[in-house]
mmCIF file of C-alpha atoms in Angstrom:
data_model
loop_
_atom_site.group_PDB
_atom_site.id
_atom_site.type_symbol
_atom_site.label_atom_id
_atom_site.label_comp_id
_atom_site.label_asym_id
_atom_site.label_seq_id
_atom_site.Cartn_x
_atom_site.Cartn_y
_atom_site.Cartn_z
ATOM 1 C CA MET A 1 70.820 166.696 63.175
ATOM 2 C CA MET A 2 68.177 162.854 63.880
ATOM 3 C CA LYS A 3 65.246 164.030 65.790
ATOM 4 C CA HIS A 4 63.785 160.616 67.144
ATOM 5 C CA GLU A 5 61.349 161.653 69.184
ATOM 6 C CA PHE A 6 57.960 161.564 67.937
ATOM 7 C CA GLU A 7 55.616 163.930 68.884
ATOM 8 C CA SER A 8 52.909 165.530 68.100
ATOM 9 C CA VAL A 9 53.519 168.478 66.652
ATOM 10 C CA LYS A 10 50.027 170.756 66.131
ATOM 11 C CA ASN A 11 51.431 173.769 64.242
ATOM 12 C CA LEU A 12 53.511 173.139 60.675
ATOM 13 C CA ALA A 13 55.572 176.594 61.903
ATOM 14 C CA ASP A 14 56.853 174.816 65.613
ATOM 15 C CA LEU A 15 59.377 172.193 62.790
ATOM 16 C CA ASP A 16 63.161 172.874 63.092
ATOM 17 C CA LEU A 17 62.808 172.216 59.412
ATOM 18 C CA SER A 18 67.101 172.178 59.477
ATOM 19 C CA MET A 19 66.066 168.421 62.139
ATOM 20 C CA SER A 20 65.993 165.227 59.545
ATOM 21 C CA TYR A 21 62.182 163.471 60.279
ATOM 22 C CA SER A 22 60.930 160.406 60.096
ATOM 23 C CA TYR A 23 57.758 158.526 59.151
ATOM 24 C CA ALA A 24 57.235 157.825 62.938
ATOM 25 C CA ASP A 25 57.313 161.885 63.239
ATOM 26 C CA TYR A 26 55.777 162.620 60.611
ATOM 27 C CA TYR A 27 52.744 160.431 61.187
ATOM 28 C CA SER A 28 52.522 161.923 64.612
ATOM 29 C CA TRP A 29 51.886 165.633 63.036
ATOM 30 C CA GLU A 30 48.257 166.756 63.630
ATOM 31 C CA PHE A 31 48.864 170.183 61.898
ATOM 32 C CA ASP A 32 46.847 170.549 58.121
ATOM 33 C CA GLU A 33 48.947 171.281 56.192
ATOM 34 C CA ARG A 34 50.386 168.479 52.968
ATOM 35 C CA VAL A 35 53.802 168.275 53.606
ATOM 36 C CA GLU A 36 56.436 165.399 52.590
ATOM 37 C CA LEU A 37 59.711 164.231 52.960
ATOM 38 C CA ILE A 38 62.638 162.986 51.359
ATOM 39 C CA ASN A 39 65.118 161.907 52.613
ATOM 40 C CA GLY A 40 64.486 163.034 55.859
ATOM 41 C CA LYS A 41 63.322 166.625 55.299
ATOM 42 C CA VAL A 42 60.443 168.367 54.751
ATOM 43 C CA PHE A 43 58.983 169.982 52.103
ATOM 44 C CA THR A 44 55.483 171.955 52.389
ATOM 45 C CA ILE A 45 53.338 170.669 49.041
ATOM 46 C CA THR A 46 51.781 174.227 46.937
ATOM 47 C CA GLN A 47 47.598 174.363 47.330
ATOM 48 C CA PRO A 48 47.033 173.164 43.844
ATOM 49 C CA GLY A 49 44.537 174.867 41.069
ATOM 50 C CA THR A 50 41.393 174.732 39.632
ATOM 51 C CA LYS A 51 43.633 173.536 36.637
ATOM 52 C CA HIS A 52 46.050 170.987 38.127
ATOM 53 C CA GLN A 53 42.852 169.155 39.833
ATOM 54 C CA GLN A 54 41.230 169.119 36.252
ATOM 55 C CA ILE A 55 44.045 167.613 34.220
ATOM 56 C CA SER A 56 44.994 164.891 37.752
ATOM 57 C CA GLY A 57 40.469 164.621 37.575
ATOM 58 C CA ALA A 58 40.847 163.251 33.635
ATOM 59 C CA ILE A 59 44.673 161.722 34.679
ATOM 60 C CA SER A 60 42.331 159.165 36.841
ATOM 61 C CA ALA A 61 39.202 158.788 35.139
ATOM 62 C CA GLY A 62 41.779 157.211 32.357
ATOM 63 C CA LEU A 63 43.777 154.931 34.490
ATOM 64 C CA TYR A 64 40.372 153.947 36.126
ATOM 65 C CA ASN A 65 38.187 153.435 33.983
ATOM 66 C CA HIS A 66 40.898 150.837 32.362
ATOM 67 C CA LEU A 67 41.779 149.462 35.337
ATOM 68 C CA LYS A 68 38.592 149.118 36.936
ATOM 69 C CA ARG A 69 38.245 145.180 35.936
ATOM 70 C CA LYS A 70 41.788 144.200 36.602
ATOM 71 C CA GLN A 71 43.621 143.307 40.612
ATOM 72 C CA ILE A 72 45.518 146.967 39.824
ATOM 73 C CA ALA A 73 44.940 149.748 42.041
ATOM 74 C CA VAL A 74 45.119 153.425 41.255
ATOM 75 C CA PHE A 75 45.306 156.114 43.264
ATOM 76 C CA ALA A 76 45.322 160.963 43.697
ATOM 77 C CA ALA A 77 46.314 162.935 46.152
ATOM 78 C CA PRO A 78 46.558 162.853 49.196
ATOM 79 C CA PHE A 79 47.858 159.599 49.509
ATOM 80 C CA ASP A 80 51.319 158.772 51.063
ATOM 81 C CA VAL A 81 53.604 156.448 49.662
ATOM 82 C CA ARG A 82 56.590 155.351 51.568
ATOM 83 C CA PHE A 83 60.234 155.041 50.210
ATOM 84 C CA PRO A 84 61.923 152.489 53.066
ATOM 85 C CA ASP A 85 65.626 152.289 52.839
ATOM 86 C CA PHE A 86 66.563 148.715 55.217
ATOM 87 C CA SER A 87 63.360 148.042 56.743
ATOM 88 C CA LYS A 88 59.888 149.354 56.474
ATOM 89 C CA ALA A 89 59.455 150.029 59.831
ATOM 90 C CA ASP A 90 57.792 153.866 60.759
ATOM 91 C CA GLU A 91 60.881 154.698 62.423
ATOM 92 C CA ASP A 92 63.056 153.986 60.358
ATOM 93 C CA VAL A 93 61.654 155.134 56.229
ATOM 94 C CA PHE A 94 62.904 158.883 55.802
ATOM 95 C CA THR A 95 61.003 159.907 52.933
ATOM 96 C CA VAL A 96 57.361 159.969 51.542
ATOM 97 C CA LEU A 97 55.685 161.257 48.636
ATOM 98 C CA GLN A 98 52.095 162.121 47.891
ATOM 99 C CA PRO A 99 51.980 161.552 44.003
ATOM 100 C CA ASP A 100 49.506 163.485 42.227
ATOM 101 C CA VAL A 101 48.737 160.132 40.946
ATOM 102 C CA CYS A 102 50.018 156.516 41.252
ATOM 103 C CA VAL A 103 49.421 153.061 39.703
ATOM 104 C CA ILE A 104 50.461 150.238 42.160
ATOM 105 C CA CYS A 105 49.576 146.903 40.522
ATOM 106 C CA ASP A 106 51.579 144.558 42.802
ATOM 107 C CA ALA A 107 48.469 144.610 45.947
ATOM 108 C CA SER A 108 51.769 143.105 49.252
ATOM 109 C CA ARG A 109 52.447 147.308 48.460
ATOM 110 C CA LEU A 110 49.482 148.371 50.449
ATOM 111 C CA ASP A 111 48.327 149.098 53.680
ATOM 112 C CA ALA A 112 45.546 150.641 55.030
ATOM 113 C CA ARG A 113 47.595 153.723 55.585
ATOM 114 C CA GLY A 114 49.134 153.950 51.533
ATOM 115 C CA GLY A 115 51.259 152.442 49.773
ATOM 116 C CA ILE A 116 55.059 151.215 51.137
ATOM 117 C CA GLY A 117 57.090 150.661 48.433
ATOM 118 C CA ALA A 118 57.419 151.534 44.631
ATOM 119 C CA PRO A 119 54.458 152.305 42.551
ATOM 120 C CA ASP A 120 54.157 150.875 38.277
ATOM 121 C CA ILE A 121 53.874 154.328 37.735
ATOM 122 C CA VAL A 122 53.965 157.821 39.416
ATOM 123 C CA VAL A 123 52.814 161.280 38.012
ATOM 124 C CA GLU A 124 53.668 164.571 39.261
ATOM 125 C CA ILE A 125 51.692 167.253 38.063
ATOM 126 C CA LEU A 126 54.320 170.773 38.103
ATOM 127 C CA LEU A 127 52.851 173.636 40.132
ATOM 128 C CA PRO A 128 54.525 177.086 40.066
ATOM 129 C CA GLY A 129 57.661 177.356 42.249
ATOM 130 C CA ASN A 130 58.029 173.190 42.586
ATOM 131 C CA ASN A 131 59.254 171.992 39.343
ATOM 132 C CA LYS A 132 63.024 172.277 41.089
ATOM 133 C CA LYS A 133 61.346 169.431 43.942
ATOM 134 C CA GLU A 134 59.576 167.178 41.097
ATOM 135 C CA LEU A 135 61.982 167.501 38.438
ATOM 136 C CA LYS A 136 65.638 166.627 40.952
ATOM 137 C CA ASN A 137 64.793 165.000 44.417
ATOM 138 C CA LYS A 138 61.712 163.636 43.081
ATOM 139 C CA PHE A 139 63.379 161.956 39.445
ATOM 140 C CA GLU A 140 66.123 160.443 42.332
ATOM 141 C CA VAL A 141 63.947 159.297 44.663
ATOM 142 C CA TYR A 142 61.096 157.218 42.266
ATOM 143 C CA GLU A 143 64.605 155.949 39.881
ATOM 144 C CA GLU A 144 66.036 154.107 43.406
ATOM 145 C CA ALA A 145 63.094 153.109 43.827
ATOM 146 C CA GLY A 146 62.709 151.487 41.132
ATOM 147 C CA VAL A 147 59.216 153.053 39.883
ATOM 148 C CA SER A 148 58.808 151.805 36.294
ATOM 149 C CA GLU A 149 57.453 155.005 35.370
ATOM 150 C CA TYR A 150 57.809 158.614 36.235
ATOM 151 C CA TRP A 151 55.077 161.314 34.349
ATOM 152 C CA ILE A 152 55.591 164.172 33.908
ATOM 153 C CA ILE A 153 52.894 166.777 33.137
ATOM 154 C CA HIS A 154 53.143 170.145 32.751
ATOM 155 C CA PRO A 155 49.774 172.292 32.653
ATOM 156 C CA GLU A 156 51.240 175.497 30.733
ATOM 157 C CA GLU A 157 52.940 174.112 28.267
ATOM 158 C CA LYS A 158 50.327 171.323 27.169
ATOM 159 C CA THR A 159 53.282 168.986 27.644
ATOM 160 C CA PHE A 160 53.584 165.605 28.866
ATOM 161 C CA PHE A 161 56.962 164.172 29.832
ATOM 162 C CA LYS A 162 57.891 160.478 30.713
ATOM 163 C CA TYR A 163 61.799 158.079 32.198
ATOM 164 C CA ILE A 164 60.767 155.065 31.815
ATOM 165 C CA LEU A 165 63.393 152.389 33.990
ATOM 166 C CA ASP A 166 65.405 150.766 32.000
ATOM 167 C CA ILE A 167 66.963 147.327 32.683
ATOM 168 C CA ASN A 168 70.165 148.634 34.728
ATOM 169 C CA GLY A 169 67.314 150.619 36.834
ATOM 170 C CA LYS A 170 68.285 153.978 34.933
ATOM 171 C CA TYR A 171 65.144 155.988 33.614
ATOM 172 C CA GLN A 172 65.504 156.888 30.027
ATOM 173 C CA PRO A 173 63.714 159.698 28.217
ATOM 174 C CA SER A 174 61.135 159.435 26.372
ATOM 175 C CA CYS A 175 60.215 162.511 23.479
ATOM 176 C CA LEU A 176 57.997 165.282 24.919
ATOM 177 C CA LEU A 177 54.381 164.624 24.077
ATOM 178 C CA THR A 178 51.435 168.013 23.558
ATOM 179 C CA LEU A 179 48.458 168.574 22.230
ATOM 180 C CA GLY A 180 47.319 165.819 19.365
ATOM 181 C CA ASP A 181 49.432 163.237 20.769
ATOM 182 C CA GLU A 182 48.386 159.325 22.435
ATOM 183 C CA VAL A 183 49.818 158.197 25.935
ATOM 184 C CA THR A 184 50.948 154.450 26.735
ATOM 185 C CA THR A 185 52.533 152.702 28.341
ATOM 186 C CA GLN A 186 54.207 149.190 28.503
ATOM 187 C CA VAL A 187 53.053 149.076 32.150
ATOM 188 C CA LEU A 188 49.833 148.841 31.144
ATOM 189 C CA PRO A 189 48.758 147.579 27.946
ATOM 190 C CA GLY A 190 45.437 148.513 26.005
ATOM 191 C CA PHE A 191 45.808 151.846 27.558
ATOM 192 C CA VAL A 192 45.879 155.403 25.811
ATOM 193 C CA LEU A 193 45.426 158.198 27.403
ATOM 194 C CA ILE A 194 44.547 161.144 25.227
ATOM 195 C CA LEU A 195 46.699 164.538 25.495
ATOM 196 C CA ASP A 196 43.669 166.365 23.363
ATOM 197 C CA GLU A 197 41.031 165.316 27.074
ATOM 198 C CA VAL A 198 43.612 165.713 29.535
ATOM 199 C CA PHE A 199 44.588 169.618 28.911
ATOM 200 C CA ARG A 200 41.285 170.770 27.672
ATOM 201 C CA ASP A 201 40.393 174.408 28.355
#
């Protein structure tokens, strides 16, 4: 069932989670909890812990230092990225995600409220309890939207995994990387991410 009244909601508990919502609804909500929309359905965001934030900071800093003289933007959560289907109008957008880190090479995919359209790289750092959402639901969103590379970080296992979009618009998996390995990307020639530094205790 779709909700079309963009009325302000002050408490997450007041949302009817059986309903489908648009970005117009999402943007009107006034509660403090962070949520995402995937095909209109509300998903709460687990509060990240210290290790998650250390990894996010290491990746963000590495990307920023590589890109600081280039017209390419790096953003860390909370940062909304809207994924429109047929229209960019707020009431027609039903998927809004907050990637842990994202790289956007095309300035036309940015506006005052965040990103609109597929980033070039998306990084998700897994948290206990949200792996299914990251690995299945977001995989489908990012592949369909055309995100060139989808990076998945597992903090506890200290592993890095990457999906790369092929010419047919389908993700192809990379090999699993871990301590002692370095990450490179076709999106950003010359960029190197040293996993020993990312997973440093």
